[in-house]
Every structure is written in structure tokens, then in C-alpha cells.
């Protein structure tokens, strides 16, 4: 049986995005079944506009250059790669309602669900991570 | 060593070498050999762990200057 990896993305900075999508794509490349639950600021990571320019932590703006030099893929590239490899994205319905967001604000191919949708996937997970 | 497919992942950062390796491996048949070239130093441990976790056989690894070369036989 496939390994299952359940990830909660609850923060919306550039560093958070790399942590989430690097682990998710690496897991998917290792034949794992992966789902990410995006909640609160984590929704930025799949928001059509926001995810193209996620903020760096205050005082760390110079690291932007380091990303370019290390030839690290952009977040939209990683998101596309993750989806192509079958990583499931679940956006938190409650947070979307609170923030006045609809499915159209996000990248294509996401699911919208509540906590139980994620918990149902996570209950049989081999690895559960929160970022 | 003769490989059935070469994946050139030089200059790419984590997690791309693993992603490219997986995609290359998906096109091969069991018993065929994939050769991978990388410059990401983290890939040294990552590719070994990846092969182990997927059940593939890491046949060889050599360092040529900045380039790491791997040969993995598909399970």
C-alpha cells in the first residue's frame, strides 16, 4: 500500500511555501499519496495572485537573491509540479468564508472542504506535518 | 556503464532532481538502468534514500568535479 502524507499549511510566507511544496513534491515523487489542507494564511500559497509574490520574513528580503542564485523553482512552478504528480489540495471552507474568498480565487484543480475532509484523509496517514 | 536513459538534472535545486528522476524512471521497464547527473549536493543522500524507499537498486555513484553521477536499476 502507498505511504500517505498529510500536510497542514497554515502560514502564508515564501519560506512556508517552500517548506510545504518541497516536502509535498518530494513525497509524491517517492510514490506517496499526498494531501495538503490550506487554512488561514496558508491559503495564500494557492491564491492565484498572492502565490506569485509571497512575502519574505521581515529583515530577510536579501534572501530573494539567494533563491535565484540557487536556481530554486518558483512557487507557481512547484504548485504545478505538485498537482501534476497528484498532490491533492484542500482549501479550508471556513477560512474562505471568513476572508470572502471563492474557489475562483485559487489555482485550478483544488478541492474545498472542512476540517473533517482533511481528518478523514489524515487518519490513515503515515506522516502528518504542519507548517 | 550503459544506461537506458540519462536524466540531466545539473544546476537544479531540491526537489527537482528527485522529481526528474522519478519522471525518468516512470518511462523505464523493470531491470532497466537510469543514469542521473546532478550538481545539487543534497541529492547524494536524497537519491540513495529515494531509491531505497522505492525499492530500486543504486548500482553506482561517482563524483566528477562538481557533478555527481548515479546509476539506478529499476525494481
mmCIF file of C-alpha atoms in Angstrom:
data_model
loop_
_atom_site.group_PDB
_atom_site.id
_atom_site.type_symbol
_atom_site.label_atom_id
_atom_site.label_comp_id
_atom_site.label_asym_id
_atom_site.label_seq_id
_atom_site.Cartn_x
_atom_site.Cartn_y
_atom_site.Cartn_z
ATOM 1 C CA UNK A 1 0.000 0.000 0.000
ATOM 2 C CA UNK A 2 1.119 3.539 -0.746
ATOM 3 C CA UNK A 3 2.524 5.690 2.028
ATOM 4 C CA UNK A 4 0.219 8.540 2.868
ATOM 5 C CA UNK A 5 1.434 12.043 3.772
ATOM 6 C CA UNK A 6 -0.959 14.616 5.255
ATOM 7 C CA UNK A 7 0.177 18.235 5.434
ATOM 8 C CA UNK A 8 -1.439 21.282 7.040
ATOM 9 C CA UNK A 9 -0.321 24.631 5.575
ATOM 10 C CA UNK A 10 -1.337 27.371 7.995
ATOM 11 C CA UNK A 11 1.152 30.130 7.157
ATOM 12 C CA UNK A 12 1.485 32.328 4.113
ATOM 13 C CA UNK A 13 5.099 33.415 3.676
ATOM 14 C CA UNK A 14 7.576 32.435 0.986
ATOM 15 C CA UNK A 15 9.548 30.245 3.376
ATOM 16 C CA UNK A 16 6.362 28.481 4.415
ATOM 17 C CA UNK A 17 5.513 27.836 0.772
ATOM 18 C CA UNK A 18 8.888 26.200 0.088
ATOM 19 C CA UNK A 19 8.622 24.012 3.176
ATOM 20 C CA UNK A 20 5.171 22.817 2.172
ATOM 21 C CA UNK A 21 5.708 22.281 -1.559
ATOM 22 C CA UNK A 22 9.227 20.822 -1.380
ATOM 23 C CA UNK A 23 8.118 18.170 1.074
ATOM 24 C CA UNK A 24 4.910 17.544 -0.862
ATOM 25 C CA UNK A 25 6.590 17.131 -4.266
ATOM 26 C CA UNK A 26 9.407 15.016 -2.820
ATOM 27 C CA UNK A 27 6.828 12.769 -1.153
ATOM 28 C CA UNK A 28 4.804 12.489 -4.360
ATOM 29 C CA UNK A 29 7.996 11.634 -6.273
ATOM 30 C CA UNK A 30 8.528 8.841 -3.761
ATOM 31 C CA UNK A 31 5.153 7.376 -4.710
ATOM 32 C CA UNK A 32 3.310 8.686 -1.657
ATOM 33 C CA UNK A 33 -0.302 9.794 -1.683
ATOM 34 C CA UNK A 34 -0.206 13.430 -0.563
ATOM 35 C CA UNK A 35 -2.879 15.915 0.520
ATOM 36 C CA UNK A 36 -2.381 19.460 1.768
ATOM 37 C CA UNK A 37 -5.000 21.298 3.811
ATOM 38 C CA UNK A 38 -4.647 25.067 3.328
ATOM 39 C CA UNK A 39 -6.060 27.098 6.164
ATOM 40 C CA UNK A 40 -5.891 30.766 7.277
ATOM 41 C CA UNK A 41 -2.733 32.412 5.889
ATOM 42 C CA UNK A 42 -1.870 29.102 4.284
ATOM 43 C CA UNK A 43 -4.488 29.890 1.630
ATOM 44 C CA UNK A 44 -2.046 32.450 0.184
ATOM 45 C CA UNK A 45 0.099 29.565 -1.061
ATOM 46 C CA UNK A 46 -2.521 28.604 -3.662
ATOM 47 C CA UNK A 47 -4.138 32.020 -4.207
ATOM 48 C CA UNK A 48 -3.797 32.893 -7.918
ATOM 49 C CA UNK A 49 -2.315 36.339 -7.284
ATOM 50 C CA UNK A 50 -0.816 36.045 -3.807
ATOM 51 C CA UNK A 51 1.244 32.938 -4.562
ATOM 52 C CA UNK A 52 3.240 34.748 -7.246
ATOM 53 C CA UNK A 53 4.675 37.171 -4.724
ATOM 54 C CA UNK A 54 4.718 35.717 -1.253
ATOM 55 C CA UNK A 55 6.390 37.812 1.432
ATOM 56 C CA UNK A 56 9.787 37.016 2.908
ATOM 57 C CA UNK A 57 10.175 37.353 6.672
ATOM 58 C CA UNK A 58 10.919 40.922 7.744
ATOM 59 C CA UNK A 59 14.620 41.725 7.505
ATOM 60 C CA UNK A 60 15.311 38.730 5.232
ATOM 61 C CA UNK A 61 14.467 40.420 1.939
ATOM 62 C CA UNK A 62 18.028 39.985 0.659
ATOM 63 C CA UNK A 63 17.470 36.224 0.560
ATOM 64 C CA UNK A 64 15.374 36.704 -2.597
ATOM 65 C CA UNK A 65 18.647 36.824 -4.490
ATOM 66 C CA UNK A 66 19.795 33.588 -2.882
ATOM 67 C CA UNK A 67 16.728 31.805 -4.252
ATOM 68 C CA UNK A 68 17.573 32.958 -7.774
ATOM 69 C CA UNK A 69 21.245 32.030 -7.453
ATOM 70 C CA UNK A 70 20.487 28.560 -6.095
ATOM 71 C CA UNK A 71 18.213 28.033 -9.124
ATOM 72 C CA UNK A 72 15.281 27.158 -6.869
ATOM 73 C CA UNK A 73 11.998 26.759 -8.783
ATOM 74 C CA UNK A 74 9.323 29.423 -8.263
ATOM 75 C CA UNK A 75 6.285 28.683 -6.115
ATOM 76 C CA UNK A 76 3.900 28.607 -9.120
ATOM 77 C CA UNK A 77 6.246 26.060 -10.764
ATOM 78 C CA UNK A 78 6.271 23.903 -7.629
ATOM 79 C CA UNK A 79 2.488 24.129 -7.331
ATOM 80 C CA UNK A 80 2.109 22.962 -10.937
ATOM 81 C CA UNK A 81 4.579 20.156 -10.383
ATOM 82 C CA UNK A 82 2.827 19.017 -7.205
ATOM 83 C CA UNK A 83 -0.546 18.922 -8.943
ATOM 84 C CA UNK A 84 0.880 17.109 -11.941
ATOM 85 C CA UNK A 85 2.155 14.402 -9.605
ATOM 86 C CA UNK A 86 -1.245 14.022 -7.995
ATOM 87 C CA UNK A 87 -0.875 16.036 -4.779
ATOM 88 C CA UNK A 88 -4.368 16.876 -3.558
ATOM 89 C CA UNK A 89 -5.069 20.459 -2.464
ATOM 90 C CA UNK A 90 -7.876 21.080 0.013
ATOM 91 C CA UNK A 91 -8.785 24.704 0.769
ATOM 92 C CA UNK A 92 -10.458 25.351 4.103
ATOM 93 C CA UNK A 93 -14.073 26.373 3.519
ATOM 94 C CA UNK A 94 -14.429 28.170 6.824
ATOM 95 C CA UNK A 95 -11.350 30.359 6.249
ATOM 96 C CA UNK A 96 -12.534 31.134 2.720
ATOM 97 C CA UNK A 97 -15.903 32.280 4.078
ATOM 98 C CA UNK A 98 -14.246 34.431 6.734
ATOM 99 C CA UNK A 99 -11.959 36.044 4.149
ATOM 100 C CA UNK A 100 -14.635 36.396 1.483
ATOM 101 C CA UNK A 101 -12.817 34.107 -0.975
ATOM 102 C CA UNK A 102 -14.306 31.730 -3.524
ATOM 103 C CA UNK A 103 -12.849 28.778 -5.424
ATOM 104 C CA UNK A 104 -12.199 31.093 -8.407
ATOM 105 C CA UNK A 105 -9.565 32.985 -6.395
ATOM 106 C CA UNK A 106 -7.395 29.876 -6.297
ATOM 107 C CA UNK A 107 -5.378 27.799 -8.738
ATOM 108 C CA UNK A 108 -7.409 25.281 -10.736
ATOM 109 C CA UNK A 109 -7.953 21.748 -9.561
ATOM 110 C CA UNK A 110 -8.382 22.326 -5.843
ATOM 111 C CA UNK A 111 -10.969 20.812 -3.539
ATOM 112 C CA UNK A 112 -12.793 22.867 -0.959
ATOM 113 C CA UNK A 113 -13.593 21.173 2.296
ATOM 114 C CA UNK A 114 -13.875 21.373 6.034
ATOM 115 C CA UNK A 115 -11.682 20.027 8.769
ATOM 116 C CA UNK A 116 -13.313 16.624 8.569
ATOM 117 C CA UNK A 117 -12.391 16.271 4.892
ATOM 118 C CA UNK A 118 -8.748 16.597 5.883
ATOM 119 C CA UNK A 119 -9.071 14.475 9.021
ATOM 120 C CA UNK A 120 -10.637 11.686 7.021
ATOM 121 C CA UNK A 121 -7.540 11.621 4.789
ATOM 122 C CA UNK A 122 -5.127 12.135 7.703
ATOM 123 C CA UNK A 123 -6.497 9.385 9.928
ATOM 124 C CA UNK A 124 -4.659 6.757 7.874
ATOM 125 C CA UNK A 125 -1.575 8.893 7.187
ATOM 126 C CA UNK A 126 1.914 7.515 7.777
ATOM 127 C CA UNK A 127 3.301 11.031 8.115
ATOM 128 C CA UNK A 128 1.477 14.167 9.249
ATOM 129 C CA UNK A 129 3.166 17.557 9.052
ATOM 130 C CA UNK A 130 2.139 21.083 9.983
ATOM 131 C CA UNK A 131 3.741 24.198 8.570
ATOM 132 C CA UNK B 1 28.285 1.852 -17.558
ATOM 133 C CA UNK B 2 25.498 1.516 -20.087
ATOM 134 C CA UNK B 3 22.235 3.194 -19.155
ATOM 135 C CA UNK B 4 18.848 3.004 -20.859
ATOM 136 C CA UNK B 5 18.070 6.659 -20.123
ATOM 137 C CA UNK B 6 20.009 9.720 -18.992
ATOM 138 C CA UNK B 7 18.421 12.369 -16.793
ATOM 139 C CA UNK B 8 20.398 15.601 -16.755
ATOM 140 C CA UNK B 9 19.443 17.469 -13.579
ATOM 141 C CA UNK B 10 22.619 19.560 -13.366
ATOM 142 C CA UNK B 11 22.073 23.048 -11.953
ATOM 143 C CA UNK B 12 18.702 22.143 -10.456
ATOM 144 C CA UNK B 13 17.882 22.557 -6.781
ATOM 145 C CA UNK B 14 15.861 20.334 -4.460
ATOM 146 C CA UNK B 15 13.308 18.877 -5.072
ATOM 147 C CA UNK B 16 13.788 18.963 -8.854
ATOM 148 C CA UNK B 17 16.488 16.266 -9.149
ATOM 149 C CA UNK B 18 14.170 13.809 -7.397
ATOM 150 C CA UNK B 19 11.163 14.867 -9.454
ATOM 151 C CA UNK B 20 13.118 14.492 -12.726
ATOM 152 C CA UNK B 21 14.490 11.131 -11.593
ATOM 153 C CA UNK B 22 11.030 9.861 -10.778
ATOM 154 C CA UNK B 23 9.677 11.013 -14.144
ATOM 155 C CA UNK B 24 12.578 9.356 -15.951
ATOM 156 C CA UNK B 25 12.143 6.147 -14.008
ATOM 157 C CA UNK B 26 8.438 6.058 -14.860
ATOM 158 C CA UNK B 27 9.339 5.634 -18.539
ATOM 159 C CA UNK B 28 11.591 2.606 -17.934
ATOM 160 C CA UNK B 29 10.819 -1.082 -17.584
ATOM 161 C CA UNK B 30 11.817 -3.216 -14.622
ATOM 162 C CA UNK B 31 15.539 -4.102 -14.810
ATOM 163 C CA UNK B 32 16.475 -1.104 -16.969
ATOM 164 C CA UNK B 33 19.068 1.381 -15.757
ATOM 165 C CA UNK B 34 18.645 5.120 -15.267
ATOM 166 C CA UNK B 35 21.683 7.406 -15.208
ATOM 167 C CA UNK B 36 21.306 10.734 -13.409
ATOM 168 C CA UNK B 37 23.655 13.725 -13.395
ATOM 169 C CA UNK B 38 23.231 16.345 -10.655
ATOM 170 C CA UNK B 39 25.125 19.217 -9.064
ATOM 171 C CA UNK B 40 22.847 19.575 -6.015
ATOM 172 C CA UNK B 41 24.955 18.211 -3.148
ATOM 173 C CA UNK B 42 21.852 17.242 -1.184
ATOM 174 C CA UNK B 43 20.969 14.801 -3.941
ATOM 175 C CA UNK B 44 23.747 12.471 -2.831
ATOM 176 C CA UNK B 45 21.755 11.326 0.174
ATOM 177 C CA UNK B 46 18.372 12.115 -1.340
ATOM 178 C CA UNK B 47 18.739 9.868 -4.377
ATOM 179 C CA UNK B 48 20.013 6.982 -2.244
ATOM 180 C CA UNK B 49 17.038 7.388 0.096
ATOM 181 C CA UNK B 50 14.687 7.708 -2.861
ATOM 182 C CA UNK B 51 15.983 4.516 -4.489
ATOM 183 C CA UNK B 52 15.762 2.630 -1.206
ATOM 184 C CA UNK B 53 12.255 3.835 -0.495
ATOM 185 C CA UNK B 54 11.036 2.891 -3.985
ATOM 186 C CA UNK B 55 12.854 -0.465 -3.879
ATOM 187 C CA UNK B 56 15.212 0.366 -6.780
ATOM 188 C CA UNK B 57 18.855 -0.678 -6.749
ATOM 189 C CA UNK B 58 21.536 2.003 -6.516
ATOM 190 C CA UNK B 59 24.238 0.434 -8.680
ATOM 191 C CA UNK B 60 26.899 3.104 -8.573
ATOM 192 C CA UNK B 61 27.687 6.705 -7.759
ATOM 193 C CA UNK B 62 30.716 8.697 -8.871
ATOM 194 C CA UNK B 63 31.820 12.275 -8.343
ATOM 195 C CA UNK B 64 33.394 14.045 -11.299
ATOM 196 C CA UNK B 65 34.316 17.532 -10.192
ATOM 197 C CA UNK B 66 31.065 19.269 -9.247
ATOM 198 C CA UNK B 67 28.929 16.652 -10.951
ATOM 199 C CA UNK B 68 27.500 13.626 -9.165
ATOM 200 C CA UNK B 69 26.558 10.701 -11.372
ATOM 201 C CA UNK B 70 24.208 7.946 -10.293
ATOM 202 C CA UNK B 71 23.107 4.685 -11.864
ATOM 203 C CA UNK B 72 19.879 3.176 -10.556
ATOM 204 C CA UNK B 73 18.291 -0.078 -11.718
ATOM 205 C CA UNK B 74 14.519 -0.103 -11.732
ATOM 206 C CA UNK B 75 12.832 -2.643 -9.460
#
